[in-house]
Amino acid sequence: MLRSVPTGTWMPAWVPESTAILSVLLLLCSIVNSTTGGYDGSMLNGLNILPSYTEYFHLTPATKGLNTASTFIGGFFGPIFAGVIADRFGRRPAIFWGTLVTLVGIILQGSAQNIAMFVIARIILGAGGQISGIAATVYLCETFPSRWRTWGLGLLNNCFYIGALIAAGITLGTSKWQSTWAWRAPSFFQAIFSVICLLFLPFIPESPRWLVARDQYEDARLVVALANADGDLQDPVAMAVYKQIIDTIEWEKKEGRTMSPKEIFKTPTARKRVLIGGSAGPFSCIAGNIIASYYLGDELKTAGINSADDQLKANVVLNIWCLFCCLLGTQLADVWGRKPTALLSQSLLIICLFIIGGLSKMYADNESGASQSLVYGDVAVMFLFQGFYSIAWTPLLTLYPPEVMDYPIRANGNAFSSFALNGFALLLVFVMPIGLDNIGWKMYMINGSWDIVTLVLIAVYWVETKGKTIEEIDALFEDGAHSTVRNVEDIRKGREALDVEKLEKDLQGDMGLKKRFT
């Protein structure tokens, strides 16, 4: 059954009263960026193999690189506006406009008549993807049931591989077409995720934190109840979560906190939150995934896998393997914790990079005499590397930053993290191939060495957020939490009793005071 819920924006909402159904809809609307991104990367890998694509645009290595990297250019500029849009106009409208921009980019890409049109289309696509992606990450963190937050935010980025698998299958199917539709059809199909998002967006509510920040308290309470207790306003967990939200945001207002982008640098605590939470973006980018992805294509050719069909099949296998690993990583983050999962994954990546560097040196020292087992061993370690990367960095990229950052800096802080990630990605996409050409295997040793530095930084500075609501995480950075309700998880599991009648009186008293002074 659908229920009309005020949103405080121009976008109406008719929300299902079932928490389970609402959670599914929240995910479907939020994964548009990750599935589109996964689809895009896998599609470009496939298109770069297709003669119908490379010959149509008369691609050189330079223009092929430009075509591929142009989404990072859009991704570099999108975050500049993403946080402001999400804070000022609402989380749902930001997702809507970002998705619409992405859709325009996809249509232009599929219709491209020359390289310039293709590149501009992909810049638009990248910018729109970042706007909707940042808004979706913040929105899901603030709205998704707290008990499922790890899986909700983890799946948000894990769906990257769902998009990648779909693209790998479609490009494999169209690869035999003898026309430009061999690459245009996969390009146009990329729009399916944006269309799904726009179809389901009217059936999800606005973020309750965003509503409370705009003094729409009763509307926010209803959203919390729908997201946590099938719409039951008297449910202890829903009441506890709502009380934490209003207490914390009221404290932030009294402290003079604003939604300005300057807020992320304003205080030592804000800077600490942004540096720790925002580090997930750059750390994931410099971990070696870009260099590994680049080298894998060369290794497949070196190993004698020259057929476009076989390379496309290898791409499918790789994405299945990575999907399995990121789901495993999400479970580890849920049960074991965010920080231990990151340390495990980063340690495995360092080992793999040094092994790859050693094997590559052996191959470079004697290319003509290198055995097939050496080459295939190198390829196997590359596959392991991609899986180990997916264990932590795929789910944590969208899980950790919004948890660590509090409401006033959450949107702009996540935008800053994405800005840094895309900046590094744009740089590394161009620098890594040059490094491989000039110093070869040593590039892997260098990458492994700076991954050790990253490992130390995670071990020393990261905080553990498992099992806490996003308001309870404040206690890790401030002088304690800012709400009279301390531990929602204990209430949920029955380890702590909540006096519902007393809390209801407190809430009504809070509302009475707020109405008197507004």
Coordinates of C-alpha atoms in Angstrom, one line a residue:
M1 CA 0.0 0.0 0.0
L2 CA 1.4 3.4 -0.9
R3 CA 1.3 6.4 1.3
S4 CA 1.7 10.1 0.3
V5 CA 4.6 11.5 2.2
P6 CA 5.6 15.3 2.2
T7 CA 9.1 15.8 0.8
G8 CA 9.8 19.6 1.2
T9 CA 10.6 19.7 -2.5
W10 CA 8.8 20.0 -5.8
M11 CA 9.0 16.2 -6.2
P12 CA 6.0 14.4 -4.6
A13 CA 6.4 10.9 -3.0
W14 CA 4.1 7.9 -2.7
V15 CA 6.0 5.5 -0.4
P16 CA 5.2 1.8 0.3
E17 CA 4.5 1.1 4.0
S18 CA 6.6 -2.0 3.9
T19 CA 10.2 -1.4 5.1
A20 CA 11.5 -4.3 3.0
I21 CA 9.9 -3.1 -0.2
L22 CA 11.0 0.5 0.5
S23 CA 14.6 -0.7 1.0
V24 CA 14.6 -2.4 -2.4
L25 CA 13.3 0.8 -4.0
L26 CA 15.9 2.9 -2.2
L27 CA 18.6 0.6 -3.7
L28 CA 17.2 0.6 -7.2
C29 CA 17.2 4.4 -7.3
S30 CA 20.6 4.8 -5.7
I31 CA 22.6 2.2 -7.7
V32 CA 22.2 4.1 -11.0
N33 CA 25.6 5.7 -10.8
S34 CA 27.6 2.5 -9.9
T35 CA 25.8 0.3 -12.5
T36 CA 26.2 3.0 -15.1
G37 CA 29.9 3.4 -14.2
G38 CA 30.5 -0.4 -14.2
Y39 CA 28.7 -0.7 -17.5
D40 CA 30.6 2.2 -19.0
G41 CA 34.1 0.8 -18.0
S42 CA 33.3 -2.7 -19.3
M43 CA 31.6 -1.4 -22.4
L44 CA 34.7 0.7 -23.3
N45 CA 36.9 -2.3 -22.7
G46 CA 34.8 -4.2 -25.2
L47 CA 34.4 -1.4 -27.7
N48 CA 38.2 -0.8 -27.8
I49 CA 38.5 -4.4 -29.2
L50 CA 35.8 -3.9 -31.9
P51 CA 37.1 -2.9 -35.4
S52 CA 33.6 -1.3 -36.1
Y53 CA 34.3 1.2 -33.3
T54 CA 38.1 1.9 -33.7
E55 CA 37.8 2.1 -37.5
Y56 CA 34.7 4.4 -37.4
F57 CA 36.5 7.0 -35.3
H58 CA 40.0 6.2 -36.9
L59 CA 41.4 5.9 -33.4
T60 CA 45.0 6.4 -32.5
P61 CA 46.4 5.4 -29.1
A62 CA 46.0 9.1 -28.0
T63 CA 42.4 9.4 -29.2
K64 CA 41.5 6.0 -27.8
G65 CA 42.9 7.2 -24.4
L66 CA 40.9 10.4 -24.7
N67 CA 37.7 8.6 -25.5
T68 CA 38.2 6.4 -22.5
A69 CA 39.3 9.0 -20.0
S70 CA 36.8 11.7 -20.9
T71 CA 34.3 10.5 -18.3
F72 CA 36.9 11.2 -15.6
I73 CA 37.0 14.8 -16.9
G74 CA 33.3 15.1 -16.3
G75 CA 33.8 13.2 -13.0
F76 CA 36.4 15.8 -12.0
F77 CA 34.0 18.7 -12.5
G78 CA 30.7 17.1 -11.4
P79 CA 31.6 17.0 -7.6
I80 CA 32.2 20.7 -7.6
F81 CA 28.4 21.2 -7.8
A82 CA 27.1 17.9 -6.4
G83 CA 27.3 18.7 -2.7
V84 CA 25.7 22.1 -3.0
I85 CA 22.9 20.8 -5.2
A86 CA 22.1 17.9 -2.7
D87 CA 22.2 20.2 0.3
R88 CA 20.2 23.1 -1.2
F89 CA 17.6 21.3 -3.3
G90 CA 17.2 18.0 -1.6
R91 CA 18.8 14.5 -2.0
R92 CA 16.1 13.2 -4.4
P93 CA 16.0 16.2 -6.7
A94 CA 19.9 16.0 -6.9
I95 CA 19.6 12.3 -7.9
F96 CA 16.9 13.3 -10.5
W97 CA 18.9 16.1 -12.2
G98 CA 22.1 14.1 -12.1
T99 CA 20.4 11.1 -13.7
L100 CA 18.8 13.4 -16.3
V101 CA 22.2 14.8 -17.3
T102 CA 23.6 11.3 -17.5
L103 CA 20.8 10.3 -19.8
V104 CA 21.6 13.2 -22.1
G105 CA 25.2 12.2 -22.2
I106 CA 24.3 8.6 -23.0
I107 CA 22.0 9.6 -25.9
L108 CA 24.7 11.9 -27.4
Q109 CA 27.3 9.2 -27.0
G110 CA 25.2 6.6 -28.9
S111 CA 24.5 9.2 -31.6
A112 CA 28.1 10.4 -31.9
Q113 CA 29.3 11.2 -35.4
N114 CA 32.9 12.1 -34.6
I115 CA 35.5 12.0 -31.8
A116 CA 34.6 15.5 -30.5
M117 CA 30.9 14.6 -30.1
F118 CA 31.8 11.3 -28.4
V119 CA 34.2 13.0 -26.0
I120 CA 31.8 15.8 -25.1
A121 CA 29.0 13.2 -24.6
R122 CA 31.2 11.3 -22.2
I123 CA 32.2 14.4 -20.2
I124 CA 28.5 15.2 -19.8
L125 CA 27.9 11.5 -18.8
G126 CA 30.7 11.6 -16.2
A127 CA 29.5 14.9 -14.7
G128 CA 25.9 13.7 -14.4
G129 CA 27.0 10.4 -12.9
Q130 CA 29.0 12.2 -10.2
I131 CA 26.1 14.5 -9.3
S132 CA 23.6 11.6 -9.0
G133 CA 26.2 9.3 -7.4
I134 CA 27.2 11.6 -4.6
A135 CA 23.6 12.5 -3.9
A136 CA 22.6 8.8 -3.9
T137 CA 25.5 7.8 -1.5
V138 CA 24.5 10.5 1.0
Y139 CA 20.8 9.8 0.6
L140 CA 21.1 6.1 1.1
C141 CA 23.3 6.6 4.2
E142 CA 20.7 8.9 5.7
T143 CA 17.6 7.0 4.8
F144 CA 18.3 3.3 4.6
P145 CA 17.4 1.2 7.7
S146 CA 20.4 1.4 10.1
R147 CA 20.5 -2.4 10.6
W148 CA 21.1 -3.0 6.9
R149 CA 23.3 0.1 6.2
T150 CA 26.4 -1.9 5.6
W151 CA 24.8 -4.0 2.9
G152 CA 22.8 -1.1 1.5
L153 CA 25.8 1.2 1.0
G154 CA 28.1 -1.7 0.1
L155 CA 25.8 -2.9 -2.6
L156 CA 25.5 0.7 -3.9
N157 CA 29.1 0.3 -5.3
N158 CA 29.1 -3.5 -5.6
C159 CA 26.5 -3.1 -8.4
F160 CA 29.4 -1.6 -10.4
Y161 CA 30.1 -5.2 -11.4
I162 CA 26.4 -5.9 -12.2
G163 CA 26.6 -3.1 -14.8
A164 CA 30.0 -4.4 -16.0
L165 CA 28.7 -7.9 -16.5
I166 CA 25.7 -6.7 -18.4
A167 CA 28.0 -4.6 -20.6
A168 CA 30.4 -7.5 -21.2
G169 CA 27.5 -9.7 -22.3
I170 CA 26.0 -7.1 -24.6
T171 CA 29.3 -6.1 -26.3
L172 CA 30.0 -9.8 -26.7
G173 CA 26.7 -10.3 -28.4
T174 CA 26.9 -7.2 -30.7
S175 CA 30.6 -7.8 -31.5
K176 CA 29.7 -9.8 -34.6
W177 CA 27.4 -7.1 -36.1
Q178 CA 28.9 -5.6 -39.2
S179 CA 27.8 -2.0 -38.7
T180 CA 28.2 0.9 -36.3
W181 CA 25.3 -0.5 -34.3
A182 CA 27.9 -3.0 -32.9
W183 CA 29.0 -0.1 -30.6
R184 CA 25.9 2.2 -30.8
A185 CA 23.6 -0.4 -29.4
P186 CA 25.7 -1.0 -26.2
S187 CA 26.0 2.8 -25.8
F188 CA 22.2 3.3 -26.0
F189 CA 21.5 0.4 -23.6
Q190 CA 23.5 2.2 -21.0
A191 CA 20.5 4.4 -20.5
I192 CA 18.4 1.5 -18.9
F193 CA 19.8 2.2 -15.4
S194 CA 18.9 5.9 -15.6
V195 CA 15.4 5.1 -16.8
I196 CA 14.9 2.6 -13.9
C197 CA 16.0 5.3 -11.5
L198 CA 13.6 7.9 -12.9
L199 CA 10.7 5.4 -12.8
F200 CA 11.1 4.5 -9.1
L201 CA 12.1 7.9 -7.8
P202 CA 8.5 9.0 -7.0
F203 CA 8.1 6.0 -4.7
I204 CA 10.9 6.9 -2.2
P205 CA 10.8 9.6 0.5
E206 CA 13.2 12.5 1.1
S207 CA 16.1 12.0 3.5
P208 CA 14.8 12.4 7.1
R209 CA 18.0 14.3 8.1
W210 CA 17.4 16.8 5.3
L211 CA 13.8 17.2 6.5
V212 CA 14.8 17.8 10.1
A213 CA 17.4 20.3 9.1
R214 CA 14.5 22.3 7.5
D215 CA 12.3 21.9 10.5
Q216 CA 9.9 19.4 8.9
Y217 CA 9.9 17.2 12.0
E218 CA 6.7 15.3 11.7
D219 CA 7.4 14.5 8.0
A220 CA 10.9 13.3 9.0
R221 CA 9.5 11.1 11.8
L222 CA 7.1 9.4 9.3
V223 CA 10.0 8.7 6.9
V224 CA 12.1 7.2 9.8
A225 CA 9.1 5.0 10.7
L226 CA 8.6 3.9 7.1
A227 CA 12.3 3.1 6.7
N228 CA 12.7 1.2 10.0
A229 CA 9.3 -0.1 11.2
D230 CA 6.7 -0.5 8.4
G231 CA 5.4 3.0 9.2
D232 CA 4.8 2.3 13.0
L233 CA 5.4 5.7 14.6
Q234 CA 5.5 4.1 18.1
D235 CA 8.1 1.5 17.3
P236 CA 11.0 1.8 19.8
V237 CA 13.7 1.6 17.1
A238 CA 12.1 4.2 14.9
M239 CA 11.6 6.5 17.9
A240 CA 15.2 6.0 19.0
V241 CA 16.6 6.7 15.5
Y242 CA 14.3 9.8 15.2
K243 CA 15.3 11.1 18.6
Q244 CA 19.0 10.8 17.7
I245 CA 18.5 12.7 14.5
I246 CA 16.7 15.7 16.0
D247 CA 19.0 15.9 19.0
T248 CA 22.1 15.8 16.9
I249 CA 21.0 18.3 14.2
E250 CA 19.7 20.7 16.8
W251 CA 23.1 20.6 18.6
E252 CA 24.8 21.2 15.2
K253 CA 22.5 24.3 14.6
K254 CA 23.3 25.6 18.1
E255 CA 27.0 25.3 17.3
G256 CA 26.5 27.5 14.3
R257 CA 27.2 24.7 11.8
T258 CA 26.0 25.5 8.2
M259 CA 25.7 23.7 4.9
S260 CA 28.4 25.8 3.2
P261 CA 31.2 24.0 1.3
K262 CA 33.6 25.9 3.6
E263 CA 32.3 23.9 6.5
I264 CA 34.5 20.9 5.5
F265 CA 37.6 23.0 6.4
K266 CA 36.1 25.2 9.2
T267 CA 37.1 23.3 12.3
P268 CA 39.8 20.7 13.3
T269 CA 37.1 18.1 13.8
A270 CA 35.5 18.7 10.4
R271 CA 39.0 18.5 8.7
K272 CA 39.7 15.3 10.5
R273 CA 36.4 13.7 9.4
V274 CA 37.0 14.8 5.8
L275 CA 40.6 13.5 5.7
I276 CA 39.7 10.2 7.3
G277 CA 36.4 9.6 5.5
G278 CA 37.4 11.2 2.3
S279 CA 40.7 9.2 2.1
A280 CA 38.7 6.1 0.9
G281 CA 38.4 7.7 -2.6
P282 CA 42.1 8.5 -3.2
F283 CA 43.3 5.4 -1.4
S284 CA 41.1 3.2 -3.7
C285 CA 42.3 5.0 -6.8
I286 CA 46.1 4.7 -6.0
A287 CA 45.9 1.1 -4.7
G288 CA 46.9 -0.2 -8.2
N289 CA 43.6 -1.0 -9.8
I290 CA 44.2 1.4 -12.7
I291 CA 47.7 -0.1 -13.4
A292 CA 46.4 -3.6 -13.0
S293 CA 43.5 -3.0 -15.4
Y294 CA 45.9 -1.5 -18.0
Y295 CA 48.4 -4.3 -17.7
L296 CA 45.8 -7.1 -17.9
G297 CA 45.0 -6.3 -21.5
D298 CA 48.6 -6.5 -22.5
E299 CA 49.1 -9.7 -20.6
L300 CA 46.2 -11.4 -22.4
K301 CA 47.8 -10.6 -25.7
T302 CA 51.2 -11.7 -24.5
A303 CA 49.7 -15.0 -23.4
G304 CA 48.4 -15.6 -26.9
I305 CA 44.8 -14.5 -26.2
N306 CA 44.5 -12.2 -29.2
S307 CA 41.0 -13.1 -30.3
A308 CA 38.5 -10.3 -29.6
D309 CA 35.9 -12.9 -28.7
D310 CA 38.2 -14.6 -26.2
Q311 CA 39.2 -11.3 -24.7
L312 CA 35.5 -10.3 -24.2
K313 CA 34.9 -13.7 -22.5
A314 CA 37.9 -13.1 -20.2
N315 CA 36.3 -9.7 -19.3
V316 CA 33.1 -11.6 -18.3
V317 CA 35.0 -14.0 -16.1
L318 CA 36.9 -11.2 -14.4
N319 CA 33.7 -9.3 -13.6
I320 CA 32.1 -12.4 -12.1
W321 CA 35.2 -13.0 -9.9
C322 CA 35.2 -9.4 -8.8
L323 CA 31.5 -9.5 -8.0
F324 CA 32.0 -12.5 -5.8
C325 CA 34.9 -10.8 -4.0
C326 CA 33.1 -7.5 -3.3
L327 CA 30.1 -9.4 -1.9
L328 CA 32.4 -11.3 0.4
G329 CA 34.1 -8.0 1.4
T330 CA 30.7 -6.5 2.3
Q331 CA 30.0 -9.4 4.6
L332 CA 33.4 -9.0 6.2
A333 CA 32.8 -5.2 6.7
D334 CA 29.4 -6.0 8.3
V335 CA 30.6 -8.8 10.6
W336 CA 34.3 -8.0 11.1
G337 CA 34.4 -4.2 10.6
R338 CA 35.4 -1.6 8.0
K339 CA 39.0 -1.0 9.2
P340 CA 40.0 -4.7 9.5
T341 CA 38.5 -5.4 6.0
A342 CA 40.5 -2.5 4.5
L343 CA 43.7 -3.7 6.2
L344 CA 43.3 -7.2 4.9
S345 CA 42.5 -6.1 1.4
Q346 CA 45.4 -3.6 1.3
S347 CA 47.9 -6.2 2.6
L348 CA 46.9 -8.7 -0.1
L349 CA 47.2 -6.0 -2.8
I350 CA 50.7 -5.1 -1.7
I351 CA 51.7 -8.8 -1.9
C352 CA 50.2 -9.1 -5.3
L353 CA 51.9 -6.0 -6.7
F354 CA 55.3 -7.2 -5.6
I355 CA 54.7 -10.7 -7.1
I356 CA 53.5 -9.1 -10.3
G357 CA 56.6 -6.8 -10.4
G358 CA 58.9 -9.8 -9.8
L359 CA 57.2 -12.0 -12.5
S360 CA 57.2 -9.0 -14.9
K361 CA 61.0 -8.5 -14.3
M362 CA 61.6 -12.2 -15.0
Y363 CA 59.6 -11.9 -18.2
A364 CA 61.3 -8.6 -19.3
D365 CA 64.8 -10.1 -18.7
N366 CA 64.1 -13.0 -21.1
E367 CA 61.1 -12.4 -23.3
S368 CA 62.0 -14.9 -26.0
G369 CA 62.7 -17.6 -23.4
A370 CA 59.8 -16.9 -21.1
S371 CA 57.6 -19.9 -20.5
Q372 CA 53.9 -19.9 -20.9
S373 CA 53.5 -20.9 -17.3
L374 CA 55.3 -17.6 -16.3
V375 CA 53.0 -15.5 -18.5
Y376 CA 49.8 -17.3 -17.3
G377 CA 51.0 -17.1 -13.7
D378 CA 51.3 -13.3 -14.2
V379 CA 47.8 -13.2 -15.6
A380 CA 46.5 -15.3 -12.7
V381 CA 48.0 -12.9 -10.1
M382 CA 46.4 -10.0 -12.0
F383 CA 43.0 -11.7 -11.6
L384 CA 43.7 -12.3 -7.9
F385 CA 44.7 -8.6 -7.5
Q386 CA 41.4 -7.4 -9.0
G387 CA 39.5 -9.7 -6.6
F388 CA 41.4 -8.6 -3.6
Y389 CA 40.9 -5.0 -4.5
S390 CA 37.1 -5.6 -4.7
I391 CA 37.0 -7.1 -1.2
A392 CA 37.5 -3.8 0.5
W393 CA 37.6 -0.9 -1.9
T394 CA 34.5 -1.7 -3.9
P395 CA 32.1 -1.6 -0.9
L396 CA 34.0 0.8 1.3
L397 CA 34.2 3.5 -1.3
T398 CA 30.5 4.3 -0.8
L399 CA 30.1 2.9 2.7
Y400 CA 32.9 4.5 4.8
P401 CA 32.9 8.3 3.7
P402 CA 29.3 9.1 4.5
E403 CA 29.4 7.2 7.8
V404 CA 32.4 9.2 9.0
M405 CA 31.2 12.6 8.0
D406 CA 28.4 14.3 9.9
Y407 CA 25.3 16.0 8.4
P408 CA 26.7 19.5 7.7
I409 CA 29.6 18.2 5.8
R410 CA 28.3 14.8 4.5
A411 CA 27.3 16.0 0.9
N412 CA 30.3 18.4 0.4
G413 CA 32.7 16.0 2.1
N414 CA 31.7 13.1 -0.2
A415 CA 31.9 15.5 -3.2
F416 CA 35.5 16.4 -2.1
S417 CA 36.4 12.7 -1.8
S418 CA 35.0 12.0 -5.3
F419 CA 36.7 15.1 -6.7
A420 CA 40.1 13.8 -5.3
L421 CA 39.4 10.3 -6.7
N422 CA 38.6 11.5 -10.2
G423 CA 41.6 13.9 -10.1
F424 CA 43.9 11.0 -9.3
A425 CA 42.2 8.7 -11.8
L426 CA 42.5 11.3 -14.6
L427 CA 46.2 11.7 -13.8
L428 CA 46.9 8.0 -13.4
V429 CA 45.1 6.9 -16.6
F430 CA 47.7 9.0 -18.5
V431 CA 50.7 8.5 -16.3
M432 CA 50.6 4.8 -15.7
P433 CA 51.0 3.7 -19.3
I434 CA 54.0 6.1 -19.7
G435 CA 55.5 4.7 -16.5
L436 CA 55.1 1.1 -17.8
D437 CA 56.6 1.9 -21.1
N438 CA 59.7 3.7 -19.5
I439 CA 60.4 1.7 -16.3
G440 CA 58.3 -1.4 -16.8
W441 CA 58.2 -3.8 -13.8
K442 CA 59.6 -1.1 -11.5
M443 CA 56.2 0.7 -11.7
Y444 CA 54.6 -2.2 -9.8
M445 CA 57.3 -2.0 -7.1
I446 CA 56.7 1.8 -6.8
N447 CA 52.9 1.2 -6.6
G448 CA 53.4 -1.5 -4.0
S449 CA 55.6 0.8 -1.9
W450 CA 53.1 3.6 -1.7
D451 CA 50.4 1.0 -0.9
I452 CA 52.5 0.3 2.2
V453 CA 52.2 3.9 3.2
T454 CA 48.4 3.7 2.7
L455 CA 48.3 0.6 4.9
V456 CA 50.0 2.4 7.7
L457 CA 47.7 5.5 7.4
I458 CA 44.6 3.2 7.6
A459 CA 46.0 1.4 10.6
V460 CA 46.8 4.6 12.5
Y461 CA 44.0 7.0 11.6
W462 CA 40.9 5.1 10.5
V463 CA 38.1 4.7 13.0
E464 CA 35.7 1.7 13.3
T465 CA 32.0 2.5 12.5
K466 CA 30.5 -1.0 12.6
G467 CA 27.3 -1.4 14.6
K468 CA 26.7 2.4 15.1
T469 CA 24.1 4.7 13.7
I470 CA 25.6 7.7 11.9
E471 CA 24.7 9.9 14.9
E472 CA 26.5 7.6 17.3
I473 CA 29.6 7.8 15.2
D474 CA 29.9 11.5 16.4
A475 CA 31.2 10.1 19.8
L476 CA 34.4 9.0 17.9
F477 CA 35.2 12.6 17.0
E478 CA 33.4 14.8 19.4
D479 CA 33.2 14.9 23.2
G480 CA 30.6 12.2 23.3
A481 CA 27.3 11.7 21.3
H482 CA 24.7 14.5 21.3
S483 CA 21.5 12.6 22.0
T484 CA 20.0 11.2 25.1
V485 CA 19.4 7.9 23.2
R486 CA 22.8 6.1 23.1
N487 CA 22.7 2.7 21.4
V488 CA 20.0 1.9 18.8
E489 CA 21.4 -1.5 18.1
D490 CA 21.0 -2.6 21.7
I491 CA 17.4 -1.5 21.6
R492 CA 16.8 -3.4 18.4
K493 CA 18.3 -6.6 19.9
G494 CA 16.5 -6.3 23.2
R495 CA 19.6 -5.7 25.2
E496 CA 18.3 -2.3 26.4
A497 CA 14.8 -1.3 27.1
L498 CA 13.3 2.0 25.9
D499 CA 10.6 3.8 27.8
V500 CA 8.4 4.6 24.8
E501 CA 5.9 6.7 26.8
K502 CA 8.7 8.9 28.3
L503 CA 10.4 9.3 25.0
E504 CA 7.1 10.3 23.3
K505 CA 6.7 13.0 25.9
D506 CA 10.2 14.2 25.3
L507 CA 9.6 14.3 21.6
Q508 CA 6.3 16.2 22.0
G509 CA 8.0 18.6 24.4
D510 CA 10.8 19.1 21.9
M511 CA 8.2 19.9 19.2
G512 CA 6.3 22.2 21.4
L513 CA 9.4 24.3 22.2
K514 CA 10.4 24.4 18.5
K515 CA 6.9 25.5 17.5
R516 CA 7.0 28.3 20.2
F517 CA 10.3 29.7 19.0
T518 CA 9.8 29.4 15.2

